[in-house]
Tab-separated table of C-alpha atoms in Angstrom:
chain	number	residue	atom	x	y	z
T	1	UNK	CA	100.969	80.486	67.526
T	2	UNK	CA	100.187	80.887	63.955
T	3	UNK	CA	100.526	83.932	61.750
T	4	UNK	CA	97.232	85.890	61.031
T	5	UNK	CA	96.101	86.909	58.287
T	6	UNK	CA	96.087	90.304	58.080
T	7	UNK	CA	99.830	90.164	59.072
T	8	UNK	CA	101.133	87.742	55.656
T	9	UNK	CA	103.978	88.961	53.692
T	10	UNK	CA	102.261	89.360	50.617
T	11	UNK	CA	104.125	89.095	47.450
T	12	UNK	CA	102.781	89.971	44.371
T	13	UNK	CA	102.384	87.167	41.850
T	14	UNK	CA	101.890	87.212	37.844
T	15	UNK	CA	99.955	85.435	35.834
T	16	UNK	CA	102.015	83.282	32.448
T	17	UNK	CA	100.523	85.645	29.540
T	18	UNK	CA	103.202	85.742	27.056
T	19	UNK	CA	101.720	83.461	24.412
T	20	UNK	CA	98.674	85.158	24.428
T	21	UNK	CA	99.128	87.314	21.055
T	22	UNK	CA	96.381	90.273	21.824
T	23	UNK	CA	95.936	91.990	25.263
T	24	UNK	CA	95.512	95.223	26.726
T	25	UNK	CA	96.962	95.873	30.075
T	26	UNK	CA	95.708	98.532	32.370
T	27	UNK	CA	92.775	99.888	30.832
T	28	UNK	CA	91.131	102.459	32.887
T	29	UNK	CA	87.870	101.702	34.203
T	30	UNK	CA	87.072	104.410	35.923
T	31	UNK	CA	89.001	107.113	37.707
T	32	UNK	CA	91.219	106.644	40.741
T	33	UNK	CA	93.383	104.096	42.166
T	34	UNK	CA	93.359	100.334	41.085
T	35	UNK	CA	90.161	101.061	38.670
T	36	UNK	CA	92.704	99.345	36.015
T	37	UNK	CA	91.454	96.143	33.770
T	38	UNK	CA	93.664	93.867	31.649
T	39	UNK	CA	92.217	92.229	28.753
T	40	UNK	CA	93.066	88.776	26.568
T	41	UNK	CA	91.967	87.541	23.830
T	42	UNK	CA	91.867	83.801	22.629
T	43	UNK	CA	94.995	83.375	20.268
T	44	UNK	CA	92.291	81.766	17.726
T	45	UNK	CA	90.605	84.962	15.503
T	46	UNK	CA	87.010	85.347	16.060
T	47	UNK	CA	84.667	87.781	15.254
T	48	UNK	CA	84.013	88.131	18.529
T	49	UNK	CA	84.742	86.187	21.925
T	50	UNK	CA	81.922	85.419	25.068
T	51	UNK	CA	83.681	86.882	27.760
T	52	UNK	CA	84.944	86.081	31.771
T	53	UNK	CA	85.607	88.899	33.561
T	54	UNK	CA	87.785	87.275	36.881
T	55	UNK	CA	87.818	88.606	40.483
T	56	UNK	CA	90.980	87.713	42.187
T	57	UNK	CA	90.732	87.045	46.160
T	58	UNK	CA	92.608	87.614	48.999
T	59	UNK	CA	90.003	88.213	51.887
T	60	UNK	CA	89.644	92.378	50.177
T	61	UNK	CA	93.153	93.083	51.877
T	62	UNK	CA	95.873	91.405	49.847
T	63	UNK	CA	95.541	91.207	45.838
T	64	UNK	CA	95.654	92.179	42.193
T	65	UNK	CA	94.568	91.482	38.593
T	66	UNK	CA	96.878	89.499	36.451
T	67	UNK	CA	98.196	86.966	39.530
T	68	UNK	CA	98.519	83.572	39.402
T	69	UNK	CA	95.270	83.489	40.125
T	70	UNK	CA	93.987	84.384	36.980
T	71	UNK	CA	95.017	80.630	36.042
T	72	UNK	CA	92.086	79.142	35.819
T	73	UNK	CA	90.115	82.192	33.811
T	74	UNK	CA	93.528	81.656	31.883
T	75	UNK	CA	93.367	77.686	30.875
T	76	UNK	CA	89.198	78.471	29.280
T	77	UNK	CA	90.721	81.146	27.597
T	78	UNK	CA	92.783	78.694	25.829
T	79	UNK	CA	91.224	75.376	25.648
T	80	UNK	CA	87.996	76.888	25.070
T	81	UNK	CA	87.838	80.123	23.647
T	82	UNK	CA	86.863	82.493	25.962
T	83	UNK	CA	87.648	86.349	26.147
T	84	UNK	CA	89.061	87.140	29.779
T	85	UNK	CA	89.483	90.294	31.554
T	86	UNK	CA	91.384	90.413	35.010
T	87	UNK	CA	89.879	93.281	37.185
T	88	UNK	CA	91.279	95.611	39.776
T	89	UNK	CA	89.319	96.523	42.983
T	90	UNK	CA	89.619	98.351	45.917
T	91	UNK	CA	91.182	96.808	49.637
T	92	UNK	CA	89.652	97.616	52.561
T	93	UNK	CA	92.419	99.909	53.721
T	94	UNK	CA	91.656	101.728	50.698
T	95	UNK	CA	87.624	101.818	51.011
T	96	UNK	CA	84.599	99.341	52.849
T	97	UNK	CA	82.433	96.779	51.656
T	98	UNK	CA	80.574	96.876	50.312
T	99	UNK	CA	82.816	99.498	47.318
T	100	UNK	CA	84.203	96.571	45.524
T	101	UNK	CA	80.372	95.425	44.800
T	102	UNK	CA	80.365	99.174	42.291
T	103	UNK	CA	83.581	98.465	41.300
T	104	UNK	CA	82.949	95.212	39.694
T	105	UNK	CA	79.578	96.520	38.151
T	106	UNK	CA	81.620	99.572	36.912
T	107	UNK	CA	83.185	96.452	34.675
T	108	UNK	CA	80.471	94.829	33.603
T	109	UNK	CA	79.212	97.823	32.463
T	110	UNK	CA	82.905	99.576	30.633
T	111	UNK	CA	82.783	95.644	29.169
T	112	UNK	CA	79.966	95.336	27.716
T	113	UNK	CA	80.088	99.710	26.205
T	114	UNK	CA	83.853	99.061	24.906
T	115	UNK	CA	82.453	95.802	23.695
T	116	UNK	CA	83.234	95.959	19.921
T	117	UNK	CA	86.881	97.653	20.742
T	118	UNK	CA	87.976	94.600	21.986
T	119	UNK	CA	86.377	91.888	19.892
T	120	UNK	CA	83.653	91.065	23.187
T	121	UNK	CA	80.296	89.572	23.012
T	122	UNK	CA	78.043	91.740	24.819
T	123	UNK	CA	75.280	89.558	25.480
T	124	UNK	CA	77.562	86.177	26.293
T	125	UNK	CA	79.672	87.933	29.565
T	126	UNK	CA	80.032	85.688	32.845
T	127	UNK	CA	81.606	86.489	36.331
T	128	UNK	CA	84.583	84.198	38.118
T	129	UNK	CA	85.586	84.491	41.446
T	130	UNK	CA	88.087	82.525	43.914
T	131	UNK	CA	88.420	83.184	47.535
T	132	UNK	CA	86.895	86.804	48.041
T	133	UNK	CA	86.194	87.496	44.795
T	134	UNK	CA	83.498	84.298	44.576
T	135	UNK	CA	81.696	85.827	47.463
T	136	UNK	CA	82.034	89.990	45.304
T	137	UNK	CA	81.214	87.751	42.483
T	138	UNK	CA	77.650	86.169	43.452
T	139	UNK	CA	77.012	89.468	45.667
T	140	UNK	CA	77.022	91.277	42.640
T	141	UNK	CA	75.111	88.938	40.132
T	142	UNK	CA	72.096	89.053	43.386
T	143	UNK	CA	72.207	92.295	44.418
T	144	UNK	CA	71.451	93.936	40.096
T	145	UNK	CA	69.085	91.351	39.689
T	146	UNK	CA	66.995	92.594	42.613
T	147	UNK	CA	68.362	96.566	42.021
T	148	UNK	CA	69.983	96.705	45.398
T	149	UNK	CA	73.795	98.124	46.077
T	150	UNK	CA	73.415	100.235	42.760
T	151	UNK	CA	75.782	103.820	42.345
T	152	UNK	CA	75.859	104.204	38.979
T	153	UNK	CA	78.396	107.590	39.425
T	154	UNK	CA	81.430	104.587	39.676
T	155	UNK	CA	82.223	103.954	36.776
T	156	UNK	CA	81.128	105.079	32.963
T	157	UNK	CA	78.169	104.375	31.066
T	158	UNK	CA	75.424	104.240	33.386
T	159	UNK	CA	72.834	103.892	31.383
T	160	UNK	CA	74.482	100.628	30.791
T	161	UNK	CA	72.815	97.130	31.555
T	162	UNK	CA	75.396	95.424	34.458
T	163	UNK	CA	73.851	92.229	33.551
T	164	UNK	CA	76.056	88.429	33.851
T	165	UNK	CA	74.622	85.493	31.896
T	166	UNK	CA	76.283	83.000	34.815
T	167	UNK	CA	78.406	83.248	37.343
T	168	UNK	CA	81.365	80.314	38.760
T	169	UNK	CA	82.347	80.899	42.706
T	170	UNK	CA	85.080	78.973	43.621
T	171	UNK	CA	85.632	78.126	47.324
T	172	UNK	CA	84.193	81.599	48.653
T	173	UNK	CA	83.141	82.970	52.327
T	174	UNK	CA	79.122	83.712	52.966
T	175	UNK	CA	78.383	82.971	56.648
T	176	UNK	CA	80.800	85.903	57.631
T	177	UNK	CA	79.459	85.034	61.419
T	178	UNK	CA	79.323	80.930	61.792
T	179	UNK	CA	83.111	80.179	60.517
T	180	UNK	CA	83.551	78.601	64.158
T	181	UNK	CA	81.269	76.446	64.488
T	182	UNK	CA	81.123	75.112	60.653
T	183	UNK	CA	84.821	74.448	61.002
T	184	UNK	CA	84.284	72.441	64.350
T	185	UNK	CA	81.120	70.841	62.555
T	186	UNK	CA	83.672	69.195	59.831
T	187	UNK	CA	86.262	68.623	62.243
T	188	UNK	CA	88.848	71.290	60.432
T	189	UNK	CA	91.462	73.240	62.574
T	190	UNK	CA	91.608	76.711	60.788
T	191	UNK	CA	94.461	77.771	59.847
T	192	UNK	CA	93.735	80.985	61.078
T	193	UNK	CA	93.518	81.131	64.890
T	194	UNK	CA	92.106	84.350	64.771
T	195	UNK	CA	89.049	83.139	62.672
T	196	UNK	CA	85.843	84.734	63.834
T	197	UNK	CA	87.743	87.272	65.665
T	198	UNK	CA	87.275	91.325	65.499
T	199	UNK	CA	91.172	90.948	63.949
T	200	UNK	CA	89.982	87.911	61.491
T	201	UNK	CA	89.831	88.885	57.943
T	202	UNK	CA	86.237	88.348	58.224
T	203	UNK	CA	86.487	90.836	60.997
T	204	UNK	CA	88.284	93.349	58.442
T	205	UNK	CA	84.991	93.789	56.634
T	206	UNK	CA	83.422	95.026	58.904
T	207	UNK	CA	85.544	97.611	60.239
T	208	UNK	CA	87.344	95.844	62.155
T	209	UNK	CA	84.805	94.144	64.138
T	210	UNK	CA	83.550	90.927	64.997
T	211	UNK	CA	81.165	89.062	62.831
T	212	UNK	CA	79.389	87.773	65.689
T	213	UNK	CA	78.430	91.381	66.895
T	214	UNK	CA	76.926	92.668	63.211
T	215	UNK	CA	74.728	91.208	62.685
T	216	UNK	CA	72.548	93.300	59.971
T	217	UNK	CA	76.150	93.663	58.269
T	218	UNK	CA	76.786	89.963	58.259
T	219	UNK	CA	73.184	89.722	56.787
T	220	UNK	CA	73.915	93.000	54.728
T	221	UNK	CA	77.452	90.730	53.179
T	222	UNK	CA	75.988	87.667	52.259
T	223	UNK	CA	75.032	87.094	49.160
T	224	UNK	CA	71.855	84.849	49.848
T	225	UNK	CA	70.042	88.074	51.364
T	226	UNK	CA	69.331	88.744	48.179
T	227	UNK	CA	68.837	85.697	45.711
T	228	UNK	CA	65.859	85.849	44.070
T	229	UNK	CA	64.349	83.811	40.494
T	230	UNK	CA	65.872	86.491	38.526
T	231	UNK	CA	69.451	86.191	39.407
T	232	UNK	CA	71.881	84.462	36.075
T	233	UNK	CA	72.972	80.137	36.797
T	234	UNK	CA	75.120	79.799	39.493
T	235	UNK	CA	77.977	77.089	39.354
T	236	UNK	CA	80.386	76.050	42.323
T	237	UNK	CA	83.100	74.200	43.764
T	238	UNK	CA	85.087	73.249	47.147
T	239	UNK	CA	86.814	71.382	48.871
T	240	UNK	CA	86.018	69.386	51.619
T	241	UNK	CA	89.379	70.164	53.797
T	242	UNK	CA	88.914	74.226	53.107
T	243	UNK	CA	91.256	75.806	56.303
T	244	UNK	CA	90.326	78.970	55.178
T	245	UNK	CA	86.596	78.562	54.378
T	246	UNK	CA	84.621	76.249	55.632
T	247	UNK	CA	83.500	74.330	52.717
T	248	UNK	CA	79.276	74.393	54.131
T	249	UNK	CA	79.769	78.498	53.581
T	250	UNK	CA	79.217	76.743	49.181
T	251	UNK	CA	77.078	74.361	50.110
T	252	UNK	CA	74.463	76.150	51.755
T	253	UNK	CA	74.983	79.060	49.437
T	254	UNK	CA	74.443	77.062	46.789
T	255	UNK	CA	71.830	75.314	47.894
T	256	UNK	CA	69.562	78.519	48.944
T	257	UNK	CA	70.018	79.419	45.968
T	258	UNK	CA	68.688	75.996	44.387
T	259	UNK	CA	65.973	77.846	46.199
T	260	UNK	CA	65.510	80.282	44.125
T	261	UNK	CA	66.191	79.250	40.241
T	262	UNK	CA	66.426	76.031	40.424
T	263	UNK	CA	68.843	72.343	40.664
T	264	UNK	CA	69.515	72.770	36.575
T	265	UNK	CA	70.766	76.256	37.583
T	266	UNK	CA	72.810	75.562	40.436
T	267	UNK	CA	75.428	72.531	39.953
T	268	UNK	CA	78.292	72.693	42.505
T	269	UNK	CA	81.451	70.074	43.063
T	270	UNK	CA	83.099	69.043	46.199
T	271	UNK	CA	86.506	67.862	45.634
T	272	UNK	CA	86.496	65.728	48.900
T	273	UNK	CA	90.509	66.767	49.811
T	274	UNK	CA	90.225	70.444	48.127
T	275	UNK	CA	92.096	72.721	49.915
T	276	UNK	CA	91.850	76.654	49.307
T	277	UNK	CA	93.472	78.327	46.580
T	278	UNK	CA	93.008	77.455	42.515
T	279	UNK	CA	95.162	74.659	42.004
T	280	UNK	CA	93.094	71.541	43.212
T	281	UNK	CA	90.539	73.388	40.934
T	282	UNK	CA	92.027	73.596	37.506
T	283	UNK	CA	92.485	70.665	36.472
T	284	UNK	CA	91.356	68.815	33.387
T	285	UNK	CA	87.785	67.354	35.012
T	286	UNK	CA	87.189	70.907	36.842
T	287	UNK	CA	88.628	73.043	33.705
T	288	UNK	CA	85.751	70.921	31.283
T	289	UNK	CA	83.073	71.309	33.625
T	290	UNK	CA	82.995	74.963	33.790
T	291	UNK	CA	83.796	75.248	29.913
T	292	UNK	CA	80.361	73.427	29.542
T	293	UNK	CA	78.207	75.562	31.692
T	294	UNK	CA	79.460	78.650	30.645
T	295	UNK	CA	78.790	77.074	26.976
T	296	UNK	CA	74.827	76.524	28.718
T	297	UNK	CA	74.813	79.778	29.692
T	298	UNK	CA	76.145	82.270	28.065
T	299	UNK	CA	74.387	80.449	24.602
T	300	UNK	CA	77.671	81.926	22.850
T	301	UNK	CA	77.588	81.924	19.035
T	302	UNK	CA	81.417	80.246	17.783
T	303	UNK	CA	81.648	81.756	14.733
């Protein structure tokens, strides 16, 4: 039998950042373990830089800041002049969901409050996440827009805005109780045979309970629950051949977003042979798609 997701032998990896001249590592954004972030600036000098806050994925069970999963964001740093912030957050073994949402919001406040210290533009901030990081990114933006999942005692500067101007979401999970039926519909065999059970990474999110048994918790974790006309634009990417998260999760989420904020603000791309992980979504074409989206919605004045 295939290995369960929660039994994977996680090995930390590191992003290639030796060429980046200006960086601040392990900056605490609040007290406590796994509450630090790394800040990277482009080598090209400007007065201020638009900001991408990157959120890694790993089922909320594994992962660290500044891993290889940061590479898509770093391409936007090198090619398009974006500052990149890579944050750590609590894993489910240490704190239940939605603690991670409170932590992302604390990072947004920290970045905005300390923007002048790092030449960041506080009015041009985007969230970018992959896999479970995409769910955190979209849920953070959507809940903030309607005043849900707020804990200003997490982190500093409680009076600072948690607004973001755009979100990029890659192959994220959103409909946690629909994995089995969506894989069947797509003709895809799940990489992890425990999918849909209490042992799955979906089940871990709900305190080791099968998603079908906890519909209210499933609804709470789905960002669509909080969609409104007030939320920022979202760009999404997903692979039709993804064996970890069904591609329909992204399609359904984005169709709901289009109903809330319109088609112009909600482009999404399906990579026909794309699977799970950054590699299929960081080539030159899709990197430029991300850059064009951010340029349009962050309205950064490049100085």
